[in-house]
Structures are given as structure tokens and as C-alpha cells.
Short mmCIF file of C-alpha atoms and ligand atoms in Angstrom, two decimals:
data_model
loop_
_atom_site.label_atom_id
_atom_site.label_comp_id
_atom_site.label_asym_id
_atom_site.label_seq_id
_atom_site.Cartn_x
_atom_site.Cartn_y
_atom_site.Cartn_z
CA UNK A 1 4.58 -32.17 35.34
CA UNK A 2 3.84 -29.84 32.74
CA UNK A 3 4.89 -30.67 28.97
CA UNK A 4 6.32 -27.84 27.04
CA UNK A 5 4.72 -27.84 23.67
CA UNK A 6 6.64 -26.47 20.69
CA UNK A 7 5.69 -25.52 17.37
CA UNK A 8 7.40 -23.95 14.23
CA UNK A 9 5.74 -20.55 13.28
CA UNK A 10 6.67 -18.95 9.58
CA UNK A 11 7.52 -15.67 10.00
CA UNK A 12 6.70 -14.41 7.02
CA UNK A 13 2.58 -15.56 7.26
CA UNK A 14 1.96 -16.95 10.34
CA UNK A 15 0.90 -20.42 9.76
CA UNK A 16 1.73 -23.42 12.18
CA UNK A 17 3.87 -26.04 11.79
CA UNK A 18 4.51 -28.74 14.25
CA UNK A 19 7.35 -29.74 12.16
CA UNK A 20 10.50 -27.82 11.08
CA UNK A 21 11.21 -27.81 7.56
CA UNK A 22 12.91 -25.41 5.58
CA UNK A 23 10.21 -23.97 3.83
CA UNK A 24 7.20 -22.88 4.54
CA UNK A 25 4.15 -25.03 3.24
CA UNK A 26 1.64 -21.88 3.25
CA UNK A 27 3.08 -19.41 2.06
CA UNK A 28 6.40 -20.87 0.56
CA UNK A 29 8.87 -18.55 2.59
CA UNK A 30 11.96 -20.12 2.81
CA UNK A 31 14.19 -20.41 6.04
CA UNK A 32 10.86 -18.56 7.94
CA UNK A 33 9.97 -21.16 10.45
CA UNK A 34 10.80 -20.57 14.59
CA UNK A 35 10.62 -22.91 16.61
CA UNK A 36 8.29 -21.02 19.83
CA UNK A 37 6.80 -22.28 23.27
CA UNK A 38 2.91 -22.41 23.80
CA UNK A 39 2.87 -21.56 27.80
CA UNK A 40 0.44 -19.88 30.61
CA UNK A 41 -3.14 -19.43 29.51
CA UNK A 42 -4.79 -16.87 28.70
CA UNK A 43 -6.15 -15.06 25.79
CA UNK A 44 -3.28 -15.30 23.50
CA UNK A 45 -4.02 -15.90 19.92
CA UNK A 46 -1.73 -18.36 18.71
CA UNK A 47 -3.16 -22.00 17.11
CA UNK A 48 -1.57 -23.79 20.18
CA UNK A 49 -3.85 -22.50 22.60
CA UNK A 50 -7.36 -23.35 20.34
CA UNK A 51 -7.35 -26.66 21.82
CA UNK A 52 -7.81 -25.28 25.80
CA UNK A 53 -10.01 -22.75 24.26
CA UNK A 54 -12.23 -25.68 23.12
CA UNK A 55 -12.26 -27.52 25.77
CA UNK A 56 -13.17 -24.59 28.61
CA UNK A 57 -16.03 -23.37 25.94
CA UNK A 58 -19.31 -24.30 27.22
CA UNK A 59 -22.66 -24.12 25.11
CA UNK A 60 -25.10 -23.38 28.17
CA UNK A 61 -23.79 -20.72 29.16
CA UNK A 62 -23.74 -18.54 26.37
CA UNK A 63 -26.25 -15.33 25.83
CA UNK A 64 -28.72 -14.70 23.20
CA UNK A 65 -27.40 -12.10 20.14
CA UNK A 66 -29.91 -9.39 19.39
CA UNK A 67 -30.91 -9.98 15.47
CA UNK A 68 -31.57 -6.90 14.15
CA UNK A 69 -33.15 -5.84 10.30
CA UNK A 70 -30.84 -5.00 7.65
CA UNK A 71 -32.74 -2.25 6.82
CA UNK A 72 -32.03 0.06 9.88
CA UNK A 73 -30.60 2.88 10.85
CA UNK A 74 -26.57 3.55 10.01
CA UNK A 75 -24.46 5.35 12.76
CA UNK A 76 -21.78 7.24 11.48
CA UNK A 77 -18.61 6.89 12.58
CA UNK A 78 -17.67 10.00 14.57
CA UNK A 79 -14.24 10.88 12.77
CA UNK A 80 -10.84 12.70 14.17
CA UNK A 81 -9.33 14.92 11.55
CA UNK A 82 -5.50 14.55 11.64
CA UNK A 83 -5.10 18.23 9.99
CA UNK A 84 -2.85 16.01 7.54
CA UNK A 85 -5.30 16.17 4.59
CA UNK A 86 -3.31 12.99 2.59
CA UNK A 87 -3.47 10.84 5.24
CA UNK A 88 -7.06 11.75 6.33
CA UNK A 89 -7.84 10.90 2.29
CA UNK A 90 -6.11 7.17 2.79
CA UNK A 91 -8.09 6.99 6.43
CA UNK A 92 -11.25 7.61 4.51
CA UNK A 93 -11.98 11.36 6.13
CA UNK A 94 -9.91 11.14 9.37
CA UNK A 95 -9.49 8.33 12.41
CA UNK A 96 -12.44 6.69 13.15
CA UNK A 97 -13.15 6.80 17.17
CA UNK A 98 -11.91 3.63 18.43
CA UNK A 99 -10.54 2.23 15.16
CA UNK A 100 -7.00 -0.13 14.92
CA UNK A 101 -4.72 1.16 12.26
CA UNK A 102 -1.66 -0.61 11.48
CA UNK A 103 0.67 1.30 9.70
CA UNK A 104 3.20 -0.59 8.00
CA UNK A 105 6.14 -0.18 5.50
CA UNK A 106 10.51 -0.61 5.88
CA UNK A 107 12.65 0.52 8.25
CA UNK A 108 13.81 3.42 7.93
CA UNK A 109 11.08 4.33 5.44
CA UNK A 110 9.49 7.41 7.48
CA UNK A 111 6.82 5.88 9.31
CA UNK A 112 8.06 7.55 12.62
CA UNK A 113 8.38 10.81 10.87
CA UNK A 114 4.64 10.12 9.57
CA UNK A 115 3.42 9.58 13.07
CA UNK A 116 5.23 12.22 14.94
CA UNK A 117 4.09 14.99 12.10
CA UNK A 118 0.40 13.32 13.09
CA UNK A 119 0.45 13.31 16.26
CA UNK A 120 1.91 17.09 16.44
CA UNK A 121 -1.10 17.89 14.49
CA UNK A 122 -3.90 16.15 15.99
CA UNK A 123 -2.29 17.65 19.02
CA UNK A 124 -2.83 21.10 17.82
CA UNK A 125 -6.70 20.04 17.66
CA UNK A 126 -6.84 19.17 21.11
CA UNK A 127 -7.04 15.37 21.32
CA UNK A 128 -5.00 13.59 23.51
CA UNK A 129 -1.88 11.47 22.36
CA UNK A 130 -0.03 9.02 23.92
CA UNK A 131 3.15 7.94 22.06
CA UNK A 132 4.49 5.09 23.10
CA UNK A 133 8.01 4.42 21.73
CA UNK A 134 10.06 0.88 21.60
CA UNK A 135 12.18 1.78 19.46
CA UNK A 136 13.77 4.91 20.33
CA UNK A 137 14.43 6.69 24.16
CA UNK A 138 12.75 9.50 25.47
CA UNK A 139 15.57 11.85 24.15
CA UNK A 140 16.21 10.26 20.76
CA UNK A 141 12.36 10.84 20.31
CA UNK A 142 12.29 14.16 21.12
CA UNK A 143 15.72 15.33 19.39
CA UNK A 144 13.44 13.70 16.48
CA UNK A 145 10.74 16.16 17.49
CA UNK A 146 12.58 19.21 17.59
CA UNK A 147 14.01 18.31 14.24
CA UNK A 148 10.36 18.14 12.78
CA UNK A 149 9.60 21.33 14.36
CA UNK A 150 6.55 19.49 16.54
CA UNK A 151 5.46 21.82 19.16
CA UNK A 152 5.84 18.48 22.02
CA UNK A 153 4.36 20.36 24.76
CA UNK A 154 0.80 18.23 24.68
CA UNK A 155 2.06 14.82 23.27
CA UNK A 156 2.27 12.29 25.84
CA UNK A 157 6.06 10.36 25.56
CA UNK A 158 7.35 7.36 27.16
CA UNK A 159 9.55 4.52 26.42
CA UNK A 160 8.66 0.70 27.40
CA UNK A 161 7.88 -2.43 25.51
CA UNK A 162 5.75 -4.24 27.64
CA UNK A 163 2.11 -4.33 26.92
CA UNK A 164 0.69 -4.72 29.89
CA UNK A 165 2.69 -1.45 31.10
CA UNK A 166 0.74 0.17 28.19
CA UNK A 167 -2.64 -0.48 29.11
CA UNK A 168 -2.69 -0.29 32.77
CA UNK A 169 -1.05 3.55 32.01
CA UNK A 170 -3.20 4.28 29.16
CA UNK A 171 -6.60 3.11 31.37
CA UNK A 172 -5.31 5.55 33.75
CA UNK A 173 -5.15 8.67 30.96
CA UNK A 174 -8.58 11.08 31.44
CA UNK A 175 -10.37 11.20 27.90
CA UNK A 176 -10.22 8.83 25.03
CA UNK A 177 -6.56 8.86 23.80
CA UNK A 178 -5.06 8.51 20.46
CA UNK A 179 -2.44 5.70 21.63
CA UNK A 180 0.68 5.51 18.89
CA UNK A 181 2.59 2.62 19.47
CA UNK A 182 6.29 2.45 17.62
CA UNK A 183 6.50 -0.24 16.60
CA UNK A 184 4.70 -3.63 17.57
CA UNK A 185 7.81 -5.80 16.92
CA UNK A 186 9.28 -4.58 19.93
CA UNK A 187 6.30 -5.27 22.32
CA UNK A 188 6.10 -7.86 24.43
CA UNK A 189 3.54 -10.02 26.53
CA UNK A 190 4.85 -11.23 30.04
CA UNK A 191 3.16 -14.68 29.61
CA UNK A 192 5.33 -15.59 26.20
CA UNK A 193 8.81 -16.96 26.45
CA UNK A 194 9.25 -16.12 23.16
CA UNK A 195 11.63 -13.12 22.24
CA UNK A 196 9.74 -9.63 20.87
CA UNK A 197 9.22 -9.81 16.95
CA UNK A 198 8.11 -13.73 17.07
CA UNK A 199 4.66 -14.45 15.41
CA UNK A 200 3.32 -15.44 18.83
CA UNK A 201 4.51 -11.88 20.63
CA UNK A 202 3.70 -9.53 17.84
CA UNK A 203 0.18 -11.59 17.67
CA UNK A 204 -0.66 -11.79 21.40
CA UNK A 205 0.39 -8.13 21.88
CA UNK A 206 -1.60 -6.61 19.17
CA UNK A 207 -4.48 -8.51 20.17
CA UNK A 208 -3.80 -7.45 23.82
CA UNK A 209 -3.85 -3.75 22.67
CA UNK A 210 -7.13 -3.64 19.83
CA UNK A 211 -9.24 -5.95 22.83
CA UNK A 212 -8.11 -3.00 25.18
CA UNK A 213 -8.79 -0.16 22.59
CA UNK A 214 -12.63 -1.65 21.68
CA UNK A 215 -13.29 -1.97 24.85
CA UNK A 216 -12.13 1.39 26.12
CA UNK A 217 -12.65 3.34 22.83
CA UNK A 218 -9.35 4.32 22.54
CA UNK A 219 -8.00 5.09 18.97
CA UNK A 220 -4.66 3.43 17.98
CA UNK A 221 -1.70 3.37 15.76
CA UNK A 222 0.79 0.77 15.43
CA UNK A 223 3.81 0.69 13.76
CA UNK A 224 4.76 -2.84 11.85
CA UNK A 225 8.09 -3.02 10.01
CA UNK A 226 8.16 -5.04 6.68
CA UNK A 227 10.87 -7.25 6.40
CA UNK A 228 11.92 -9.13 3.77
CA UNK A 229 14.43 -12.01 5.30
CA UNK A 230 11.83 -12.78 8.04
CA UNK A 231 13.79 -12.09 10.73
CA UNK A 232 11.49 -10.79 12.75
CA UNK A 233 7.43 -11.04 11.77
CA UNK A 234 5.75 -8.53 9.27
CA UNK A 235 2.49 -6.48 9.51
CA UNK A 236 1.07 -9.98 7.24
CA UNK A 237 0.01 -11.69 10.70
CA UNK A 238 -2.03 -9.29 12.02
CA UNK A 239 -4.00 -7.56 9.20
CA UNK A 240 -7.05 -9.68 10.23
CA UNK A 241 -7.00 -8.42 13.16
CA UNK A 242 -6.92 -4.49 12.89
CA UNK A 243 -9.40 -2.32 11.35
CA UNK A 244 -7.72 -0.57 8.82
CA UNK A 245 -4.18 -1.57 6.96
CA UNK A 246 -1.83 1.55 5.46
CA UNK A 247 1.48 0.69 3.79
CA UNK A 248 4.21 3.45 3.61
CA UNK A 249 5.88 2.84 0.60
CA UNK A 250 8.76 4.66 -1.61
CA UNK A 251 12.50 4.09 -2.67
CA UNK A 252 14.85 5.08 0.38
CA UNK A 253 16.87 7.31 -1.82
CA UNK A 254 13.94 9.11 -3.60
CA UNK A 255 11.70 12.20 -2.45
CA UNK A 256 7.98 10.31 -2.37
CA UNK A 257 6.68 8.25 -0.23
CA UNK A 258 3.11 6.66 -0.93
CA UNK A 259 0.57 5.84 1.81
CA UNK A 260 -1.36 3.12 0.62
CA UNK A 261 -4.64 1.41 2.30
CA UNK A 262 -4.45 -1.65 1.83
CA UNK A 263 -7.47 -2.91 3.55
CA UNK A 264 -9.99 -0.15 5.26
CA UNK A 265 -13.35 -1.08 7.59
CA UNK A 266 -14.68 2.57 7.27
CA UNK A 267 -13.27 3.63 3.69
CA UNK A 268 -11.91 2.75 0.29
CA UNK A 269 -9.39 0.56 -0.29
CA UNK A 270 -6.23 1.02 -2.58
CA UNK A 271 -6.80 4.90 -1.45
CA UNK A 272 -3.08 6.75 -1.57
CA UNK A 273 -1.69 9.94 -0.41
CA UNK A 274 1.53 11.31 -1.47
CA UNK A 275 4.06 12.62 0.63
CA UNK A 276 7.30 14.03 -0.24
CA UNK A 277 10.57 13.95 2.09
CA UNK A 278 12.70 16.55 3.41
CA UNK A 279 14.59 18.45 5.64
CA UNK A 280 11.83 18.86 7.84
CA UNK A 281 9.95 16.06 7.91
CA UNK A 282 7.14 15.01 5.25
CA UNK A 283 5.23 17.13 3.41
CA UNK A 284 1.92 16.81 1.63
CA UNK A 285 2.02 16.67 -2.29
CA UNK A 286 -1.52 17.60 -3.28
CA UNK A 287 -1.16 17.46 -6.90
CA UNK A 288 1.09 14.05 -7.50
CA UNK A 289 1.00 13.84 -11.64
CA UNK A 290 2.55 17.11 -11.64
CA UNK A 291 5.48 15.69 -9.68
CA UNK A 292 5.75 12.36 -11.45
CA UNK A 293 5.51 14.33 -14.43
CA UNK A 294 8.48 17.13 -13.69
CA UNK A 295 11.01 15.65 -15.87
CA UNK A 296 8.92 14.19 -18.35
CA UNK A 297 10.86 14.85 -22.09
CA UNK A 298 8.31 14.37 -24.60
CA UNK A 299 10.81 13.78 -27.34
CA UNK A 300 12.87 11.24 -26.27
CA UNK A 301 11.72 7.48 -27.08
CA UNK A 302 10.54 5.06 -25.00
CA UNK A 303 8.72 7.00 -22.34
CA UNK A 304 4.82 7.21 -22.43
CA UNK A 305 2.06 8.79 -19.60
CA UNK A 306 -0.39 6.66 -18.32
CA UNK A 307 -3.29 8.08 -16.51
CA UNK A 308 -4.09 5.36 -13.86
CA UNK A 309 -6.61 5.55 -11.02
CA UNK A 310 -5.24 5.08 -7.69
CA UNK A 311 -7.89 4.64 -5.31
CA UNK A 312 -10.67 7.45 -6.37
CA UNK A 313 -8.14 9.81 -7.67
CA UNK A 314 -6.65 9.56 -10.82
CA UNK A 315 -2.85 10.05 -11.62
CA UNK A 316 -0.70 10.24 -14.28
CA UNK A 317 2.65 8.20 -14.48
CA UNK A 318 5.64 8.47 -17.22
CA UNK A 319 6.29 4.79 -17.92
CA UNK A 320 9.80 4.79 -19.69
CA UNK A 321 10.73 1.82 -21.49
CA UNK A 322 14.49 0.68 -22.79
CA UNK A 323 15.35 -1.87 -25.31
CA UNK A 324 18.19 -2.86 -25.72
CA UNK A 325 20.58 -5.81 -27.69
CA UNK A 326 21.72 -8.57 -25.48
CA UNK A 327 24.97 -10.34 -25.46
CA UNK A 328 23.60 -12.79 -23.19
CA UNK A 329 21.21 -16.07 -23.97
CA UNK A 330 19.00 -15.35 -21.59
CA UNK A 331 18.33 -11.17 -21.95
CA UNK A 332 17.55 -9.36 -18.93
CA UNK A 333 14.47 -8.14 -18.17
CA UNK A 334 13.83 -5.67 -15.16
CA UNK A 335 11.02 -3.77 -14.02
CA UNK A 336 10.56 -0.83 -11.24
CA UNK A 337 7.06 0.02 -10.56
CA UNK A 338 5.35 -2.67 -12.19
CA UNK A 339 4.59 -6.39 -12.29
CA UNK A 340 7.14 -8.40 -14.35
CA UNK A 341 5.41 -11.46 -15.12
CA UNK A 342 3.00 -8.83 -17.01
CA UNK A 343 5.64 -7.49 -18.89
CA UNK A 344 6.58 -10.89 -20.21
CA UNK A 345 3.08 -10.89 -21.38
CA UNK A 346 3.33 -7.95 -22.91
CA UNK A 347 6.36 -8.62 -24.69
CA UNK A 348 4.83 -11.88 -25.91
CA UNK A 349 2.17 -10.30 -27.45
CA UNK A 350 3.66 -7.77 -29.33
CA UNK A 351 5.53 -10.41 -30.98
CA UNK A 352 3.09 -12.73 -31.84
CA UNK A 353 -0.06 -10.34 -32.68
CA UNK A 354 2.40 -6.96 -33.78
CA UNK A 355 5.64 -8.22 -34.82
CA UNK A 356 7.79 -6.61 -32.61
CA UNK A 357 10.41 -9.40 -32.08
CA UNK A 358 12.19 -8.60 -28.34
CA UNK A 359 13.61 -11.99 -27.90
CA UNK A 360 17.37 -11.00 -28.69
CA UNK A 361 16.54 -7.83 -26.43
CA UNK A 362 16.69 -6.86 -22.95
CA UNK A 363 14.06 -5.24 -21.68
CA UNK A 364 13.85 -2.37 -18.72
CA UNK A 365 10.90 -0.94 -17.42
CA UNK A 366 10.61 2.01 -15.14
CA UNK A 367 7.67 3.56 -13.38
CA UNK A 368 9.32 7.48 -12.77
CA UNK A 369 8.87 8.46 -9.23
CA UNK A 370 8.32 5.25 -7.37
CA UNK A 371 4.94 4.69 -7.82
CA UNK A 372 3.65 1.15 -8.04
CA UNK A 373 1.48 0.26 -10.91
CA UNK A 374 -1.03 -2.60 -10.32
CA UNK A 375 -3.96 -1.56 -12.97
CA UNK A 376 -3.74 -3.78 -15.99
CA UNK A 377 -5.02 -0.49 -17.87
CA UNK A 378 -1.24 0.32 -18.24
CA UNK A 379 -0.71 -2.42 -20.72
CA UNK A 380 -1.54 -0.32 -23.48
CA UNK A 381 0.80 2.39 -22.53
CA UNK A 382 3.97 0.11 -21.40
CA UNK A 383 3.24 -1.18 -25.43
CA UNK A 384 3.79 2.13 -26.67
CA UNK A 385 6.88 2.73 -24.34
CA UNK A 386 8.15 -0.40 -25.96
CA UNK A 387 7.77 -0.23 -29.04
CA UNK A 388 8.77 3.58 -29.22
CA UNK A 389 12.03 2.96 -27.61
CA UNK A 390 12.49 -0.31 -29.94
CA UNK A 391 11.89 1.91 -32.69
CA UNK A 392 13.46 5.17 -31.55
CA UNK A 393 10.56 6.86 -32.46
CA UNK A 394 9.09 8.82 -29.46
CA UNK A 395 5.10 9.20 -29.70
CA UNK A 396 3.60 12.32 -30.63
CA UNK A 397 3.80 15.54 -27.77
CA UNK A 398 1.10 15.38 -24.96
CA UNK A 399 0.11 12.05 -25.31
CA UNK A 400 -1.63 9.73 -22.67
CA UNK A 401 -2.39 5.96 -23.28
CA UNK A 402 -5.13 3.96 -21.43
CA UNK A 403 -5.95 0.34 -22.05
CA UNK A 404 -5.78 -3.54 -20.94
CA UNK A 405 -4.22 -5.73 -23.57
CA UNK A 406 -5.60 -9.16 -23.90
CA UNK A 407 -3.39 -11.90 -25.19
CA UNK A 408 -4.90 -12.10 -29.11
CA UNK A 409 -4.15 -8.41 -28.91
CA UNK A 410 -7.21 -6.76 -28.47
CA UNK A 411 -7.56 -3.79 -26.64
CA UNK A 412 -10.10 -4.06 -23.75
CA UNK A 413 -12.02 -1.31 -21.46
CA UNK A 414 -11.34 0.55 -18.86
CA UNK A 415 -12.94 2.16 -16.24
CA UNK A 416 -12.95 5.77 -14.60
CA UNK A 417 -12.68 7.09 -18.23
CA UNK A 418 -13.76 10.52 -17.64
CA UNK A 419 -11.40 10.96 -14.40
CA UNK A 420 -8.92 10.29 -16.45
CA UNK A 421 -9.86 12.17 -18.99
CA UNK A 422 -9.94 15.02 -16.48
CA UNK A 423 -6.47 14.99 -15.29
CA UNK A 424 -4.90 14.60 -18.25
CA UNK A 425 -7.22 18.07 -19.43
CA UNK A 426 -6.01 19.19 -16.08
CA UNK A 427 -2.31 18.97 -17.06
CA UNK A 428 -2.69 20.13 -20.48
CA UNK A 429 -2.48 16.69 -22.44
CA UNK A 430 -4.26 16.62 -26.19
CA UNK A 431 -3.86 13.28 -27.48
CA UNK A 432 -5.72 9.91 -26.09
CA UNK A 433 -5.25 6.71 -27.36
CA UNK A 434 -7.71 4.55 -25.58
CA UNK A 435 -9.96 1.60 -26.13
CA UNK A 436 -12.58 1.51 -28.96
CA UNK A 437 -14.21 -0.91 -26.71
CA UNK A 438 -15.36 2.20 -24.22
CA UNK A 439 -17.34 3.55 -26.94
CA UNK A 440 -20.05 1.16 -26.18
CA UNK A 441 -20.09 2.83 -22.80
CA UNK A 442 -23.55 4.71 -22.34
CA UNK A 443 -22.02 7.98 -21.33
CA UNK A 444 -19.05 7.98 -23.76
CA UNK A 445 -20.62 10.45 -25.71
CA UNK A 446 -21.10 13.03 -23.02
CA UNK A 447 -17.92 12.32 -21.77
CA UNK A 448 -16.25 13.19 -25.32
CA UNK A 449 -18.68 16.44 -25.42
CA UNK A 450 -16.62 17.48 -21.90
CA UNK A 451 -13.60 17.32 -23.09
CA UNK A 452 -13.25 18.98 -26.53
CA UNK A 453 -10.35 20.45 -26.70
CA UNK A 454 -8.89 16.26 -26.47
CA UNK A 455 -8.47 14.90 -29.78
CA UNK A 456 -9.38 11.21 -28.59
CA UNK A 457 -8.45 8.35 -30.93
CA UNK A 458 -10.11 4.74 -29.90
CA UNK A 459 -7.97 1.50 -31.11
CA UNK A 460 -9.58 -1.85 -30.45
CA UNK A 461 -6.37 -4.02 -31.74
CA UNK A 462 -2.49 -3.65 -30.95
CA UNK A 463 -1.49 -3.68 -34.54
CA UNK A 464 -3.54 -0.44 -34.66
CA UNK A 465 -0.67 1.33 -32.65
CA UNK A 466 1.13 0.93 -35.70
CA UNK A 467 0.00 4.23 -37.30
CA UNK A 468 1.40 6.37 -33.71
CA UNK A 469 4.95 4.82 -34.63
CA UNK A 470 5.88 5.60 -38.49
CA UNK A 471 9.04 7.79 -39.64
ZN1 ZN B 501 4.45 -18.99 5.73
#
């Protein structure tokens, strides 16, 4: 008699429980764990199954690894251009051959759009496609297509969810494929009892799929939805698994869309490309600070440009601050764009080392355009943002601040000063406030020589921002 063995997976990271409770010890997810059935064998990846693994492994038989030097020769990775030059930035230079790309991001956010638009263009270069829809029919994809204006003659379409499906018609496919597979949450293994969009599914099947694409050389996309009440399990379980990670990110209800990589075998990480939404699908934005900069009023208070580094390309971002007088004991504080336990930091400090008392205020924070700030260089320009609109005094035209903020006050380097300093020159900018601290730099001097026409002023405290802010 066979024993069925359960477990409790968390939806949200993965881990194993063989307990339920209602939170999740790992990650601390509430309400994520399912209970799910370890059954057949096989090569599925979930924890139940390491034990069988263990036991079947023998020593003896194994095969001795080639060890090679260090010092040898590099391949390089033969590279498909997509013809979509902001998502071959974020790939690195294109698809590598045989690579695992996950694509993740909400529903509804455009990653379908992203991939169709690809796909259409890849297609244009003469590669193969598959797409493999789970999601959608065959018509509801291509009433998609024609929408997008994707000449659909030389994609490949179908519409199934099971994996094994997938492969055996994909082995059968002349040529190495690009295989797009919409999305992974709706793929299933025939071995599982569990339902599609369970850890141990959307595990087994994208393991299923990258073993088959190594081993065939077959380039893939897949699709993950992010979802924030767990219901069904997010691109976190399997970014160990793939070769690269991209995150499609952006409000629903504005224009831009960022494609972020979060974690990238044959490129740079934190790499974005823009993209902005319309009518007809998604179109490249190849100059972003001039679009997070289009409404930027200089004269109001409370807004400031930060030129941040995103990846290797520098942008700049109006940070708008609002301060307001509470009514409440506990004043709000909000932030879109940005990290909020920083900005109680920040607020902290300009009390204690500046004076600026916020206590009695509440506090809102905005990043314009949806980007996401993670640099801790912004510190120094969400200060002047708050203290401008605390004051009501705005800071002076064309004005760019770059700097961390430590917590006695001092203003500490930053790095990528001249790329920076390039796009601000770029979009016409004068004034820099930035740390006195990069003056030690070697090449600060040169730097400074480059850009003349910048009148650069270096502060190493916070109280020195005093002096920007006087009636
Ligand atoms: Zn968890």
C-alpha cells in the first residue's frame, strides 16, 4: 500500500513545511501555505522527492569531471538580436542561444504585449518561434496580434498547458526554436496531482522545460505572473533555476513600463529598458529622463532631479516631495517610487543634524513616472525635496542633487559621477550639488575640466544645504 505524503508549500517562497501554520516561517508570508501531494517518481524538483533521490544515488557509478585551467579560452555566447533594442540592452546584447529567461511582472502589466512585439520581430530576422499560449486561445491570441500589427505569418501558435505536449512538439520543430511559453502558472506536469499554479507544478514544469531547452539548445521565454495574495506561486520559486530574471514593472494606469534584470548569467544586472504603452502595443523610449522630466516645473517647491544610475545608464528622476500639517497623532507618511523605511531616516536626520522638525507633518513622496528608486545616492536629493516643500522655497532652476546621507548628516560618495554628470549636461542642467567627499576621487578633476559649462558645488554636511534654501 502506498502512503500519500503531504506537505505544506508557501506560495509566496517556496519553502517546505510538513506542518500547516498560518504563516510562513521563511519568508513570513501569511496565509501562503498549500497543503500538496508528493506522488510518481521522477525528476520533479520538489524537497519531498530528495529523500528517493538519495537513496537511488550511487557513488560507483559516477564519471570523472574534466578539470580544466582558469586561465583558458572564453567562448562567446552566440547572441539572437530581438530587433527590440531596450530589451536586447536588459538581455545584455540579445538572447543568448539556449538561455532560460523568465520574464516576470502583474497581470495585466503587458508582458504578453512584450512577447508578442518580440516574437513578431525576431520573426522578421528569420528565427523560428514557437508561442505557446495557456492563457489565451488561438483566436484571442491572434485578435491580440492583429491589434499589435504583428505580421503572424511565421510565428508558430498553439494553445495547451501540458508540458509534456510542449516538448514532444517542440523536439519535433526543424532548427533551434525560440519557445515562448505564456505563462508558467498555467502549465502542468501529468505526474502531479496538484492543480496548475502550485509551487510543486510551476517548479516541476519549469524544470521540465530549461532540462529540455539545455539539452536541445532551444532558447526560451516564460511568462511568471507576480502576485501579491499568493494565490497562485510567483516567479520567486524558480529564479534559481533560469538563466536570466526580467521584471516588467510600471503603474497599470500610467504610460511606462520598466524592464528590469533582476538577475542575468550573460550580462549586467539591475540593467532597464523603458517602454512606453499605447494604442499599438509598446514602444521603445530611448531617451527616458526626457520623459520623466516632461512636466518637470522648476518653480514650484518640493520637487528636485536626481540623476541616478540604473544599470550602466544613467537617468534623471523629479523626486517631488509634500509636507504637510497633520490632524492626526500618528502623521501619514507615503512613498511611490522609493523605500519608506529610508524616508523615515531621512526625516530623522534632518531633524536631529538640520533642524527641520517633520514630526507634526505628514510626509508624501513621489518618484514622477513610476520609476523605482533603490540607489541610496537619492538621499541627498529627497532632502532637498523636503525641505523645499517644508519651506516653500523651490531650489534654484536646473538643478540636480546627488548624494548618500549618513545618519550624523554627512554627505557620502557616489559613484558613476561623470555619467551623471553627462546626462544632466545632456539635458541642459547647470547646477550640481554633490558630495565634497568625491573630490578625493583621482579623476574628479578631469571630470570637472569636461563639464565646464556645470557650475558644481560639493557639500560634505546636511546643514550645508542650508545656503540652497534662504528667502
Ligand atoms: Zn515562504
Amino acid at each position: 500500500m502506498s502512503v500519500k505524503k503531504t506537505a505544506y508549500s508557501c506560495q509566496n517562497c517556496g519553502a517546505i513545511h510538513f506542518k500547516w501554520s498560518g504563516k510562513c516561517t521563511d519568508c513570513g508570508a501569511w496565509n501562503s501555505l498549500v497543503e500538496e501531494f508528493a506522488e510518481g517518481g521522477g525528476s520533479h524538483f520538489t524537497r519531498l522527492d530528495d529523500e528517493k533521490i538519495i537513496k537511488n544515488s550511487s557513488v560507483k557509478n559516477s564519471r570523472i569531471v574534466d578539470l580544466v585551467s582558469l586561465n583558458g579560452q572564453v567562448q562567446d555566447f552566440p547572441r539572437i538580436k530581438t530587433g527590440i533594442n531596450e530589451l536586447d540592452r536588459v538581455l545584455g546584447g540579445g538572447l543568448v542561444q539556449g538561455s532560460v529567461v523568465l520574464i516576470g511582472g502583474d497581470p495585466g502589466i503587458g508582458k504578453s504585449t512584450l512577447l508578442l512585439q518580440t516574437a513578431n520581430s525576431l520573426a522578421k530576422n528569420n528565427n523560428s518561434i514557437i508561442y505557446i499560449s495557456g492563457e489565451e486561445s488561438v483566436d484571442q491570441v491572434r485578435l491580440r496580434a492583429k491589434r499589435l500589427d504583428c505580421d503572424c505569418e511565421s510565428i508558430k501558435l498553439a494553445s495547451t498547458t501540458n508540458v509534456a505536449e510542449i516538448i514532444e512538439t517542440v523536439k519535433n520543430q526543424k532548427g533551434n526554436p525560440v519557445v515562448i511559453i505564456d505563462s508558467i502558472q498555467t502549465m502542468f506536469l501529468d505526474g502531479l496531482s496538484s492543480a496548475p499554479g502550485t509551487v510543486s507544478q510551476v517548479r516541476a514544469s519549469a524544470g521540465e522545460l530549461t532540462i529540455f531547452a539545455k539539452k536541445h539548445n532551444i532558447t526560451l521565454l516564460i511568462v511568471s505572473h507576480v502576485t501579491k495574495d499568493g494565490q497562485i506561486a510567483g516567479p520567486k520559486v524558480l529564479e534559481h533555476m533560469v538563466d536570466t530574471v526580467l521584471y516588467f514593472e510600471g503603474e497599470k494606469d500610467l504610460h511606462f513600463r520598466i524592464l528590469r534584470a533582476i538577475k542575468n548569467r550573460f550580462g549586467a544586472a539591475n540593467e532597464i529598458g523603458v517602454f512606453e504603452m499605447n494604442e499599438i502595443g509598446l514602444s521603445e523610449v530611448s531617451n527616458p529622463s526626457e520623459l520623466f522630466l516632461a512636466s518637470y516645473d522648476y518653480k514650484t517647491s518640493g520637487t528636485t532631479v536626481f540623476a541616478g544610475i540604473e544599470g550602466s545608464r544613467p537617468i534623471l528622476a523629479e523626486i517631488q516631495a509634500l509636507v504637510a500639517p497633520s490632524f492626526i497623532p500618528t502623521p501619514r507618511r507615503a512613498v511611490v517610487g522609493w523605500d519608506l523605511n529610508r524616508l523615515a531616516m531621512i526625516i530623522a536626520v534632518l531633524n536631529t543634524r538640520f533642524g527641520l522638525n517633520l514630526f507634526d507633518k505628514e510626509v508624501y513622496l513621489n518618484i514622477v513616472g513610476g520609476l523605482k528608486i533603490i540607489e541610496t545616492s537619492a538621499d541627498l536629493a529627497v532632502a532637498c525635496a523636503l525641505i523645499s516643500s517644508a519651506r516653500d522655497i523651490p531650489l534654484e532652476n536646473s538643478t540636480i542633487a546627488v548624494g548618500e546621507i549618513g545618519l550624523s548628516g554627512e554627505i557620502r560618495m557616489v559613484s558613476n559621477l561623470e555619467a551623471r554628470f553627462k546626462e544632466a549636461h545632456k539635458l541642459g542642467f547647470k547646477n550640481c550639488i554633490i558630495p565634497k567627499a568625491n573630490e578625493k576621487n583621482k579623476n574628479f578633476n578631469n571630470i570637472i575640466k569636461t563639464y565646464p559649462e556645470l557650475n558644481i558645488q560639493t557639500i560634505s554636511h546636511i546643514r550645508d544645504l542650508n545656503k540652497f534654501f534662504k528667502k
